[in-house]
C-alpha cells in the first residue's frame, strides 16, 4: 500500500515533468540587443570624389622658375610695397606637423615651411617675426594668390604645369615623394603590398589619385591628420602621401613606420601671384641664400631629422 | 419603473462624474509630476551634450593643459546628460522610435567621451592629431547624438502639449448625463404635480437641488481649471519651449565658434553652420529669430525683462563673433583665440555666458509659471470627485424617499 502510494506520487512527478518539458518555452528574452557597434569616423570620410581626368597641360619642366636678380628692392616694386606695409603676408598650414603647425601647448606656429617664410621676412624686412600668417586649406591656395590676399604661399605645394597657368612658383625648395605609413606590426613593405586594401588620403590631393592607380582602395578624408586617426583606430591599413607629411604623422605615433620607396616626385615651390614676377626673382635670390648659408640644412635637421640625415637641398633650375 | 430609472441614472451619473473628476486631477498631477519633468529631462540631455561639445572645444583651445573649471564643467555636463538619459528611458509609453533614440544616445555617448579623452591625450603632447580626434568627436556629436536628443525633446514636448489638451477637454458624457438627469427629474415632478395636484415632492426636490449643485460646481471647477492650465501653458510651457529652442541654437553656434578655431584655418563648414544657428537664434540683424518670438510671447509678463536682456547679450555676442572672424582671417590667430575664450569683459566667452545665464533664468521662471498654473488648476478640482459621489447618493436617496412617499399615499 505504502509502496503503491509512493509509486503513484512518483508517477505524478514524472507526468508533470514530462508535460512541462514538452511545451516550447522560447528563448530567454534579450532586452538590449546590439548587433554591432557603430564605429566613429572622421567627418566626411568616404570614398574619394571622382578625380580630375583632364590631362595636365604641358609646360616642359614644372620646376623651372625665373632667374634671381639680386636682393635689391627698387621703388615701385612688389617688395617695396611690402616694406612700406611693414610685414609680409604668408599663406601657410596650421595642421601639418613638422611643416606648418600650431603647437597646442605654446600656441606658436612652427615647421619647415614656417622657417622659410620667416627667412623671407628676415631678408626683406630685417626681422623674421614680421610675418602675418594666414591659414589656408589646400583648396584655398590658388585663389588666395589670384586675389592677391597673400604675398607668398609656403604650404607643401607641389609645382605642376596646371598651377603654373594661374600662379608663379619660386625655384624648388624641397623635394618630396609619396610613400606609405603603416602600423609597426604591418607586414607591408611598400605600396605594392596594399593592393585591394583600404588606404587613407586627403580628398582632392594628388596622392589619392596615385593610390587608385596602384590598385589600393582609397578612403578620402578632409584633413591629413584624420588619416592618422583612422589608422590608429584600425579603420584603414595604411595612409599614403608625401613623405614630408608622413614624417609628421610618424612623429606623433611611435607605433607607426614609413615604408617603401618614393613612388612619385613632388617638388615643392613657393607660390607667388602671377603678376609679381619681381617678387619671384627676389624670393629665388633669398632661397639661394638659404641653400648656401646652411640655413636650409639647419631647418631640415630641426624639423625633419626623423627622415634621416639632411640631404643636400634641391638645386634650382631656371627658364629665365 | 420611473423610480428605478431615475435612481439608476443618478447613480450612473455619479459614477461617471466621479471618474471624470478623478481622471482630470490625475492628468494634472501627471502633467506637473511626470510629463513636464520628462520633457525637461529631454531638454537637459540636449543642453548638457551641446554644452559638453562647446566646452571640450574651448578647453582644447586653451592648450596642452585645460583649465580646471572647464574640465569640471565638461565633466558635469556629461554626468548630467547621463543622469537625464537614465530618466528619459523610464517613459512608460515607450514607443519604438523613442526606444531607438535612447539606444543611440546611450551607445554613442561613451564613444564620444572616449574620443574626447584621446584628443586630450594627443593635445597634451602637442600633437595636431588631437584636433583631428576632437573634430571626429564633435562630428559624432553633431551628426548622431544631438539630432537624436533633439528628436527626443520634440517627442516629449508634443506629449506635454497633448496632455494639456487632454486636461482641458470638455467632459461630454458627464455633461449629457447630468443635463439628462436634471431634465428627467423636472419632468417627473411636473408629471406628479399634474397627477396629484400636490405642488412639491420633498424627496425629488432635494434630488433636483443636489443634481443642480453638482452641475454648477462641476462647470465652475472645470472652467477655472481650464483657465488656470491654459495660463500655465501660455505663460509657462509655450514660452519655455521657444526659450529652450533659442538656448539650443545659441549652444550650437557657440560650439561652431570654438570648433572654427580648433580646425585652424580649415573651419569653413563650422562658420557656415554658425551663421545658420545664429540666424535661428536672433535673425539676420540680431533682432529677429527665436529671441524675438520669445519677446512677443513674454510681452507683459514678469520675465519679459530677462528675455529682453538675453536679446541684448545675443547682439553683443554676435558682434564679438564678427571680431573673432576678422582677427582670425587677418592672421591674428592668438588674438582671435583670446577673444573667443578669454574671460575678460569684452570677450565672446563672457557675452555668451551672460546670454546663456539669461536664457536659463527665463526658462526657470517659465517653468515656475507652468507649475503654478497647472497646480492651481488641479486645486480647482479639489473634492470634486468625492463631491460628485456624495451628490449622486443624495440625489438617489431623494428620489427613493420621494417615490416612497408617493407610493405610501397611494396605498
XYZ file of C-alpha atoms in Angstrom:
731
model
C 0.000 0.000 0.000
C 2.751 2.387 1.065
C 4.611 1.257 -1.943
C 1.680 1.986 -4.204
C 1.339 5.492 -2.787
C 4.979 6.124 -3.383
C 4.854 4.878 -6.935
C 1.757 6.949 -7.788
C 3.451 10.014 -6.357
C 6.477 9.249 -8.465
C 4.229 8.840 -11.490
C 2.642 12.237 -10.839
C 6.031 13.904 -10.596
C 7.164 12.233 -13.805
C 3.980 13.272 -15.601
C 4.344 16.882 -14.502
C 7.928 16.877 -15.546
C 7.010 15.399 -18.927
C 4.265 17.955 -19.534
C 6.420 20.920 -18.569
C 9.255 19.648 -20.698
C 7.014 19.139 -23.725
C 5.864 22.734 -24.456
C 8.114 25.133 -26.335
C 9.437 27.570 -23.735
C 11.006 30.004 -26.225
C 14.322 31.788 -25.914
C 15.472 33.902 -22.963
C 14.395 37.493 -23.521
C 17.189 39.882 -24.510
C 16.131 43.426 -23.728
C 19.091 45.294 -25.122
C 20.246 43.613 -28.275
C 23.030 45.321 -30.185
C 24.194 43.645 -33.355
C 27.362 45.632 -33.859
C 28.901 48.840 -32.597
C 28.928 51.762 -34.984
C 32.485 52.973 -35.305
C 33.031 56.689 -35.295
C 34.645 58.077 -38.435
C 36.106 61.491 -39.171
C 33.507 63.812 -40.643
C 33.080 63.456 -44.408
C 35.274 60.341 -44.568
C 34.366 58.158 -47.516
C 35.255 57.030 -50.980
C 37.197 59.645 -52.955
C 35.389 62.002 -55.260
C 35.930 61.161 -58.896
C 39.327 62.538 -59.814
C 40.050 65.143 -62.400
C 40.584 63.263 -65.658
C 41.781 66.320 -67.562
C 45.355 65.662 -68.660
C 47.869 68.089 -67.203
C 48.831 70.804 -69.661
C 52.402 70.622 -70.943
C 54.881 73.244 -69.802
C 58.203 71.480 -70.042
C 59.917 71.278 -66.656
C 57.495 72.415 -63.917
C 60.403 73.033 -61.523
C 61.962 75.710 -63.741
C 61.430 79.181 -62.261
C 62.575 82.729 -63.018
C 66.272 83.536 -62.605
C 67.043 85.567 -59.467
C 68.333 89.102 -59.941
C 69.730 90.006 -56.542
C 68.040 91.233 -53.400
C 67.523 94.858 -54.366
C 64.095 96.331 -53.728
C 63.664 99.163 -56.244
C 60.940 101.756 -55.654
C 57.566 100.727 -57.092
C 58.401 97.034 -56.906
C 56.260 94.494 -55.068
C 58.986 94.241 -52.425
C 58.943 97.992 -51.831
C 55.195 97.850 -51.247
C 55.631 95.071 -48.691
C 58.360 97.109 -46.967
C 56.014 100.064 -46.816
C 53.327 97.903 -45.254
C 55.843 96.716 -42.708
C 55.042 92.988 -42.754
C 54.905 90.051 -45.123
C 51.625 88.149 -45.591
C 52.271 84.424 -45.958
C 49.688 81.715 -46.621
C 50.567 78.663 -44.535
C 49.198 75.486 -42.999
C 48.444 75.138 -39.276
C 47.729 71.415 -39.320
C 50.696 69.652 -40.890
C 53.033 68.551 -38.161
C 56.678 69.467 -38.844
C 55.898 71.582 -41.926
C 53.345 74.106 -40.757
C 51.543 73.570 -37.450
C 50.472 75.361 -34.327
C 51.971 73.879 -31.198
C 48.949 73.335 -28.935
C 50.970 73.899 -25.765
C 52.541 77.213 -26.764
C 50.063 78.361 -29.403
C 53.028 79.240 -31.657
C 53.482 78.302 -35.288
C 56.421 76.156 -36.273
C 57.710 73.909 -39.034
C 59.916 73.814 -42.103
C 57.564 75.939 -44.226
C 57.207 78.475 -41.429
C 61.021 78.766 -41.245
C 61.193 79.522 -44.977
C 58.533 82.240 -44.664
C 60.416 83.766 -41.733
C 63.647 83.761 -43.725
C 61.970 85.759 -46.489
C 60.727 88.260 -43.895
C 64.224 88.433 -42.423
C 65.739 89.223 -45.816
C 63.069 91.731 -46.804
C 62.290 93.460 -43.524
C 65.221 92.581 -41.321
C 63.031 90.754 -38.784
C 61.900 87.120 -39.059
C 58.839 87.875 -36.907
C 57.402 90.477 -39.293
C 55.103 87.971 -40.965
C 51.334 87.841 -40.844
C 50.407 84.200 -41.262
C 47.153 83.281 -42.972
C 45.950 79.718 -42.547
C 44.860 78.295 -45.898
C 43.371 74.959 -46.903
C 44.895 73.165 -49.880
C 41.940 74.228 -51.980
C 42.268 77.903 -50.995
C 45.912 78.298 -52.013
C 45.467 79.231 -55.669
C 42.514 81.546 -55.034
C 44.315 83.416 -52.255
C 47.183 84.104 -54.673
C 44.879 85.074 -57.529
C 43.006 87.536 -55.292
C 46.271 88.969 -54.017
C 45.281 88.231 -50.395
C 48.760 86.918 -49.652
C 52.258 87.806 -50.847
C 53.520 84.219 -50.841
C 52.172 80.738 -50.159
C 54.577 78.396 -48.369
C 52.465 75.350 -47.838
C 53.761 71.958 -49.088
C 52.700 72.998 -52.573
C 53.688 70.757 -55.451
C 54.821 72.569 -58.608
C 52.639 71.432 -61.505
C 52.099 72.731 -65.023
C 48.403 73.199 -64.250
C 49.182 75.504 -61.322
C 51.763 77.414 -63.347
C 48.851 78.615 -65.502
C 47.349 80.550 -62.557
C 50.344 81.440 -60.408
C 54.118 81.668 -60.379
C 56.382 79.364 -58.441
C 59.747 80.053 -56.877
C 62.542 77.607 -57.503
C 62.143 74.205 -55.881
C 62.910 74.370 -52.140
C 62.137 70.819 -51.151
C 61.714 67.502 -52.959
C 59.112 65.230 -51.502
C 57.683 61.957 -52.788
C 54.745 59.794 -51.985
C 55.359 56.907 -49.580
C 53.309 54.791 -47.207
C 52.739 54.909 -43.442
C 51.645 51.677 -41.736
C 51.418 50.305 -38.216
C 54.670 48.974 -36.754
C 53.268 45.432 -36.855
C 52.251 45.592 -40.511
C 53.958 43.263 -42.966
C 53.524 45.664 -45.875
C 56.868 46.847 -47.197
C 55.544 49.302 -49.745
C 52.578 50.382 -51.770
C 52.707 47.142 -53.802
C 51.577 45.146 -50.740
C 48.463 47.235 -50.298
C 46.534 46.333 -53.438
C 42.865 45.918 -52.566
C 43.449 47.242 -49.027
C 41.983 50.404 -47.550
C 44.471 53.262 -47.695
C 43.676 56.766 -46.480
C 44.500 60.033 -48.232
C 43.112 63.554 -48.304
C 40.315 64.238 -50.762
C 41.303 66.213 -53.828
C 45.022 65.572 -53.303
C 47.351 64.218 -55.965
C 48.148 61.384 -53.540
C 44.662 59.908 -53.631
C 44.677 59.705 -57.422
C 48.027 57.905 -57.300
C 46.542 55.355 -54.862
C 43.747 54.390 -57.227
C 46.339 53.932 -59.971
C 48.324 51.351 -57.993
C 45.161 49.411 -57.100
C 44.724 50.278 -53.423
C 41.243 51.051 -52.080
C 41.406 54.789 -51.348
C 39.498 56.279 -48.396
C 39.179 60.051 -48.610
C 39.127 62.478 -45.658
C 39.170 66.267 -45.297
C 42.399 66.581 -43.398
C 45.691 64.679 -43.264
C 45.533 64.167 -39.514
C 42.142 62.476 -39.996
C 44.115 59.736 -41.779
C 46.266 59.189 -38.702
C 43.086 58.932 -36.619
C 41.691 56.264 -38.954
C 44.995 54.364 -38.922
C 45.111 54.446 -35.106
C 41.500 53.297 -34.920
C 42.240 50.396 -37.230
C 39.825 51.560 -39.889
C 42.432 51.707 -42.649
C 45.502 49.609 -43.291
C 47.760 52.499 -44.209
C 47.908 56.118 -45.212
C 49.860 57.389 -48.146
C 51.039 60.818 -49.191
C 54.190 62.929 -49.399
C 56.885 61.603 -47.078
C 57.093 65.072 -45.501
C 53.563 64.805 -44.196
C 54.074 61.152 -43.230
C 57.137 62.095 -41.175
C 54.891 64.410 -39.170
C 52.407 61.593 -38.621
C 55.090 59.082 -37.609
C 56.442 61.627 -35.109
C 53.050 61.678 -33.393
C 52.826 57.909 -33.026
C 55.866 55.707 -32.334
C 53.824 52.646 -33.293
C 53.836 53.594 -36.966
C 56.558 53.426 -39.606
C 57.161 54.790 -43.091
C 57.837 52.033 -45.599
C 58.688 51.561 -49.255
C 60.447 53.812 -51.734
C 59.029 57.058 -53.080
C 56.716 56.239 -55.943
C 56.060 59.812 -57.052
C 58.142 63.004 -57.038
C 56.658 66.150 -55.549
C 58.774 69.275 -55.995
C 57.673 71.962 -53.526
C 57.729 75.596 -54.599
C 56.654 78.879 -53.022
C 53.540 80.262 -54.701
C 53.582 83.906 -55.800
C 50.805 85.839 -57.610
C 51.133 85.601 -61.400
C 51.702 89.323 -61.874
C 54.525 89.700 -59.334
C 57.489 88.408 -61.379
C 59.839 90.754 -59.493
C 58.823 89.026 -56.276
C 59.535 85.584 -57.785
C 63.073 86.655 -58.699
C 63.544 88.163 -55.239
C 62.302 85.034 -53.438
C 64.606 82.884 -55.596
C 67.549 85.031 -54.543
C 66.564 84.511 -50.899
C 66.222 80.764 -51.479
C 69.745 80.724 -52.922
C 70.990 82.338 -49.717
C 69.077 79.817 -47.612
C 70.567 76.914 -49.534
C 74.119 78.227 -49.404
C 74.233 79.566 -45.855
C 73.362 76.272 -44.214
C 70.014 77.627 -43.004
C 68.255 75.012 -45.126
C 70.187 72.162 -43.537
C 69.630 73.513 -40.016
C 65.933 73.792 -40.579
C 65.819 70.285 -42.030
C 67.670 68.838 -39.075
C 65.393 70.629 -36.634
C 62.087 69.507 -38.117
C 62.712 66.563 -40.406
C 65.515 64.685 -38.645
C 63.075 61.781 -38.444
C 63.617 61.194 -42.186
C 67.359 60.696 -41.785
C 70.372 62.961 -42.044
C 69.792 66.098 -44.136
C 70.313 65.605 -47.882
C 71.668 68.459 -49.957
C 68.956 70.985 -50.851
C 67.452 70.612 -54.345
C 69.420 72.616 -56.876
C 67.349 75.249 -58.647
C 66.569 75.234 -62.359
C 65.615 78.361 -64.238
C 63.844 79.073 -67.504
C 64.947 82.777 -67.379
C -40.476 51.941 -13.183
C -39.731 55.624 -13.297
C -38.141 55.460 -9.889
C -35.763 52.648 -10.827
C -34.777 54.507 -13.983
C -34.124 57.732 -12.121
C -32.133 56.052 -9.360
C -30.024 54.158 -11.898
C -29.448 57.312 -13.911
C -28.394 59.353 -10.913
C -26.038 56.652 -9.649
C -24.597 56.247 -13.143
C -24.114 59.999 -13.419
C -22.421 59.959 -10.034
C -20.015 57.233 -11.062
C -19.185 58.772 -14.435
C -18.802 62.238 -12.903
C -16.542 60.944 -10.150
C -14.353 59.075 -12.577
C -14.139 62.115 -14.854
C -13.179 64.418 -11.982
C -10.618 61.935 -10.705
C -9.113 61.467 -14.155
C -8.754 65.205 -14.636
C -6.920 65.509 -11.352
C -4.712 62.576 -12.269
C -3.929 64.122 -15.644
C -2.939 67.352 -13.982
C -0.799 65.644 -11.370
C 0.777 63.680 -14.205
C 1.482 66.941 -16.056
C 3.371 68.530 -13.200
C 4.974 65.462 -11.678
C 5.818 63.417 -14.732
C 5.217 64.865 -18.175
C 6.823 68.250 -17.710
C 9.823 66.924 -15.760
C 10.328 64.333 -18.507
C 10.296 66.945 -21.234
C 12.663 68.964 -19.104
C 14.946 65.936 -18.769
C 14.986 65.505 -22.549
C 15.870 69.172 -22.828
C 18.581 68.633 -20.244
C 20.158 65.845 -22.304
C 20.367 68.066 -25.335
C 21.624 71.040 -23.414
C 24.300 69.170 -21.454
C 25.591 67.428 -24.548
C 25.860 70.523 -26.690
C 27.435 72.366 -23.783
C 29.910 69.494 -23.408
C 30.754 69.819 -27.104
C 31.346 73.563 -26.827
C 33.249 73.240 -23.543
C 35.525 70.482 -24.818
C 36.454 72.683 -27.777
C 37.056 75.713 -25.550
C 39.210 73.704 -23.153
C 41.123 72.333 -26.121
C 41.900 75.826 -27.386
C 43.484 76.649 -24.051
C 46.450 74.479 -24.944
C 48.013 71.351 -23.549
C 46.609 71.505 -20.045
C 42.997 72.601 -19.942
C 41.843 74.961 -17.167
C 40.290 73.176 -14.185
C 36.966 74.984 -14.344
C 36.400 73.983 -17.968
C 37.338 70.398 -17.211
C 34.873 70.433 -14.303
C 32.154 71.935 -16.476
C 32.632 69.281 -19.153
C 32.526 66.519 -16.550
C 29.376 67.966 -15.005
C 27.759 68.150 -18.443
C 28.482 64.512 -19.163
C 27.233 63.467 -15.711
C 24.035 65.491 -16.153
C 23.435 64.076 -19.600
C 23.894 60.549 -18.264
C 21.536 61.135 -15.346
C 18.883 62.733 -17.543
C 19.266 59.924 -20.063
C 18.513 57.308 -17.424
C 15.287 59.213 -16.629
C 14.293 59.599 -20.260
C 14.418 55.829 -20.629
C 11.802 55.299 -17.924
C 8.956 56.598 -20.086
C 6.100 54.147 -19.569
C 4.593 54.519 -23.017
C 7.831 53.641 -24.746
C 7.339 53.692 -28.494
C 9.784 52.093 -30.877
C 11.131 55.432 -32.085
C 11.926 56.569 -28.574
C 13.490 53.236 -27.846
C 15.757 53.640 -30.849
C 16.672 57.195 -29.892
C 17.555 56.309 -26.330
C 19.623 53.385 -27.588
C 21.524 55.664 -29.975
C 22.185 58.087 -27.150
C 23.331 55.503 -24.664
C 25.572 53.620 -27.100
C 27.202 56.685 -28.674
C 27.800 58.788 -25.570
C 30.634 56.567 -24.240
C 32.205 56.568 -27.711
C 32.098 60.355 -27.717
C 33.756 60.706 -24.330
C 36.432 58.216 -25.394
C 37.284 60.299 -28.441
C 37.445 63.485 -26.379
C 39.927 61.855 -23.988
C 42.091 60.648 -26.881
C 42.039 64.189 -28.242
C 43.198 65.441 -24.846
C 45.996 62.913 -24.603
C 47.296 63.957 -28.035
C 46.892 67.646 -27.289
C 48.916 67.351 -24.105
C 51.813 66.045 -26.156
C 51.479 68.875 -28.646
C 50.287 66.632 -31.490
C 47.931 68.056 -34.129
C 46.224 64.642 -34.203
C 44.447 65.869 -31.062
C 42.499 68.361 -33.136
C 41.581 65.587 -35.580
C 40.236 63.454 -32.726
C 38.267 66.377 -31.375
C 36.802 67.024 -34.815
C 35.798 63.372 -35.034
C 34.179 63.588 -31.589
C 32.376 66.781 -32.445
C 31.219 65.296 -35.761
C 29.779 62.292 -33.929
C 28.021 64.650 -31.533
C 26.550 66.775 -34.290
C 25.656 64.082 -36.766
C 24.331 61.348 -34.495
C 23.919 62.291 -30.857
C 22.433 65.783 -30.956
C 19.855 65.034 -33.681
C 18.649 62.075 -31.586
C 18.480 64.193 -28.435
C 16.622 66.910 -30.269
C 14.054 64.407 -31.588
C 13.571 63.043 -28.075
C 12.842 66.526 -26.768
C 10.436 67.127 -29.641
C 8.514 63.934 -28.856
C 8.341 64.776 -25.173
C 7.196 68.322 -25.703
C 4.493 67.134 -28.130
C 3.298 64.715 -25.472
C 3.199 67.519 -22.939
C 1.096 69.622 -25.258
C -1.272 66.708 -25.955
C -1.738 66.096 -22.276
C -2.510 69.763 -21.684
C -5.228 69.451 -24.341
C -6.444 66.359 -22.546
C -6.687 68.164 -19.228
C -8.797 70.871 -20.817
C -11.042 68.620 -22.900
C -14.796 69.069 -22.485
C -16.350 66.177 -20.466
C -19.168 65.477 -22.922
C -20.588 62.222 -21.453
C -20.792 63.590 -17.940
C -22.429 66.797 -19.142
C -25.046 64.877 -21.151
C -25.816 62.628 -18.181
C -26.135 65.487 -15.711
C -28.328 67.545 -18.004
C -30.401 64.454 -18.874
C -30.876 63.634 -15.203
C -31.887 67.177 -14.425
C -34.441 67.229 -17.245
C -35.811 63.825 -16.190
C -36.183 64.938 -12.566
C -38.018 68.124 -13.523
C -40.272 66.244 -15.949
C -41.143 63.648 -13.279
C -42.049 66.355 -10.791
C -44.264 68.161 -13.280
C -45.940 64.897 -14.089
C -46.563 64.141 -10.423
C -47.848 67.675 -9.812
C -50.333 67.316 -12.610
C -51.456 63.909 -11.397
C -51.688 64.586 -7.651
C -52.228 68.344 -7.513
C -49.504 68.394 -4.899
C -47.011 71.134 -5.743
C -43.931 69.807 -4.026
C -42.434 66.368 -3.577
C -39.735 66.954 -0.933
C -37.580 63.940 -1.898
C -37.499 64.787 -5.572
C -36.865 68.443 -4.802
C -33.816 67.532 -2.745
C -32.610 65.274 -5.590
C -33.056 68.075 -8.137
C -31.151 70.532 -5.971
C -28.355 68.009 -5.477
C -28.000 67.447 -9.232
C -28.181 71.204 -9.867
C -25.411 71.831 -7.356
C -23.337 69.090 -8.944
C -23.839 70.702 -12.340
C -22.879 74.198 -11.192
C -19.958 73.018 -9.094
C -18.605 70.853 -11.894
C -18.994 73.590 -14.508
C -17.310 76.240 -12.315
C -14.480 73.986 -11.214
C -13.734 72.764 -14.732
C -13.834 76.258 -16.201
C -11.487 77.563 -13.528
C -9.186 74.604 -14.055
C -9.138 75.096 -17.825
C -8.298 78.778 -17.459
C -5.501 78.045 -14.999
C -3.987 75.222 -17.050
C -4.151 77.469 -20.124
C -2.344 80.151 -18.172
C 0.308 77.629 -17.268
C 0.698 76.899 -20.955
C 0.710 80.477 -22.255
C 2.921 81.990 -19.576
C 4.827 78.799 -18.981
C 5.356 75.799 -21.208
C 4.883 77.532 -24.558
C 7.447 80.198 -23.729
C 9.747 77.620 -22.229
C 9.618 75.684 -25.487
C 10.688 78.724 -27.527
C 13.336 79.692 -24.969
C 14.750 76.189 -24.972
C 14.990 76.201 -28.742
C 16.749 79.557 -28.515
C 19.188 78.147 -25.996
C 19.873 75.144 -28.181
C 20.578 77.404 -31.164
C 22.922 79.512 -29.023
C 24.816 76.447 -27.785
C 25.193 75.074 -31.300
C 26.535 78.383 -32.529
C 28.980 78.577 -29.634
C 30.305 75.106 -30.419
C 30.742 76.201 -34.043
C 32.606 79.312 -32.958
C 35.157 77.352 -30.964
C 35.431 74.484 -33.466
C 36.256 77.000 -36.208
C 39.364 77.876 -34.213
C 40.157 74.253 -33.367
C 40.119 73.476 -37.099
C 42.821 76.140 -37.502
C 42.023 77.626 -40.846
C 40.011 74.692 -42.128
C 36.804 75.505 -40.295
C 34.755 76.935 -43.156
C 31.922 74.445 -42.577
C 31.710 75.321 -38.890
C 31.450 79.015 -39.721
C 28.682 78.324 -42.239
C 26.785 76.409 -39.587
C 27.385 79.200 -37.096
C 25.641 81.620 -39.428
C 22.640 79.272 -39.715
C 22.348 78.704 -35.970
C 22.797 82.368 -35.091
C 20.111 83.364 -37.584
C 17.779 80.871 -35.997
C 18.600 82.437 -32.644
C 18.443 86.124 -33.431
C 17.600 86.581 -37.089
C 19.690 88.289 -39.721
C 20.155 91.564 -37.841
C 20.207 90.303 -34.253
C 16.619 91.463 -33.644
C 14.637 88.537 -35.035
C 14.587 84.765 -34.731
C 13.605 82.748 -31.705
C 14.573 85.507 -29.293
C 12.091 87.872 -30.973
C 9.434 85.163 -30.770
C 10.177 84.725 -27.069
C 9.971 88.505 -26.583
C 6.499 88.534 -28.136
C 5.304 85.601 -26.041
C 6.583 87.083 -22.806
C 5.424 90.636 -23.542
C 3.678 91.935 -20.426
C 4.792 89.053 -18.201
C 7.217 89.070 -15.352
C 10.194 87.584 -17.162
C 9.905 89.873 -20.167
C 12.906 91.793 -18.833
C 15.066 88.665 -18.691
C 14.224 87.797 -22.271
C 14.969 91.355 -23.403
C 18.316 91.235 -21.602
C 19.087 87.915 -23.305
C 18.378 89.595 -26.644
C 20.868 92.386 -25.883
C 23.505 89.855 -24.836
C 22.954 87.878 -28.033
C 23.606 91.021 -30.073
C 26.740 91.702 -28.079
C 27.977 88.162 -28.610
C 27.331 88.241 -32.353
C 29.334 91.433 -32.706
C 32.190 89.818 -30.725
C 31.983 86.881 -33.089
C 32.412 89.243 -36.039
C 35.615 90.482 -34.405
C 36.889 86.926 -33.932
C 36.321 86.268 -37.613
C 38.143 89.450 -38.618
C 41.086 88.636 -36.353
C 41.319 85.004 -37.463
C 41.135 85.820 -41.148
C 43.587 88.677 -40.662
C 46.129 86.178 -39.366
C 45.919 87.180 -35.684
C 45.018 83.689 -34.587
C 46.096 84.154 -30.992
C 44.098 87.381 -30.599
C 41.100 85.656 -32.148
C 41.508 82.842 -29.680
C 41.759 85.252 -26.747
C 38.595 86.983 -27.945
C 36.806 83.640 -28.248
C 37.713 82.024 -24.948
C 39.242 84.708 -22.728
C 37.375 85.724 -19.592
C 37.774 89.491 -19.950
C 34.777 91.813 -20.026
C 34.656 92.200 -23.788
C 35.183 88.642 -24.980
C 32.789 86.367 -26.807
C 33.052 83.849 -23.955
C 31.753 86.389 -21.452
C 28.955 87.602 -23.730
C 27.898 84.039 -24.437
C 27.927 83.047 -20.772
C 25.709 86.017 -19.939
C 23.337 85.151 -22.765
C 23.126 81.550 -21.610
C 22.549 82.514 -17.988
C 19.828 84.967 -19.051
C 18.075 82.242 -21.009
C 18.329 79.841 -18.081
C 16.715 82.390 -15.754
C 13.884 82.970 -18.233
C 13.390 79.221 -18.686
C 13.281 78.683 -14.923
C 10.652 81.348 -14.372
C 8.659 79.950 -17.310
C 8.735 76.538 -15.679
C 7.567 78.089 -12.411
C 4.647 79.754 -14.204
C 3.720 76.449 -15.768
C 3.764 74.725 -12.417
C 1.781 77.481 -10.701
C -0.942 77.471 -13.351
C -1.210 73.726 -13.587
C -1.076 73.010 -9.854
C -3.713 75.670 -9.158
C -5.774 74.200 -11.979
C -5.582 70.902 -10.135
C -6.613 72.612 -6.883
C -9.771 73.939 -8.568
C -10.867 70.311 -8.787
C -10.309 69.762 -5.049
C -13.030 67.462 -3.569
C -14.874 67.457 -6.882
C -14.635 63.667 -7.238
C -15.962 62.746 -3.738
C -18.424 65.631 -4.081
C -19.828 64.073 -7.228
C -20.291 60.738 -5.463
C -21.907 62.362 -2.430
C -24.321 64.418 -4.516
C -25.262 61.402 -6.614
C -26.025 59.411 -3.463
C -28.050 62.306 -2.069
C -29.962 62.543 -5.358
C -30.634 58.800 -5.428
C -31.790 58.854 -1.795
C -34.015 61.829 -2.525
C -35.603 60.027 -5.436
C -36.224 56.876 -3.405
C -37.724 58.808 -0.490
C -39.805 60.929 -2.819
C -41.249 57.997 -4.688
C -41.854 56.038 -1.464
C -43.845 58.983 -0.070
C -45.868 58.931 -3.205
C -46.432 55.182 -3.014
C -47.423 55.335 0.651
C -50.066 57.909 -0.220
C -51.298 55.674 -2.968
C -51.948 52.796 -0.631
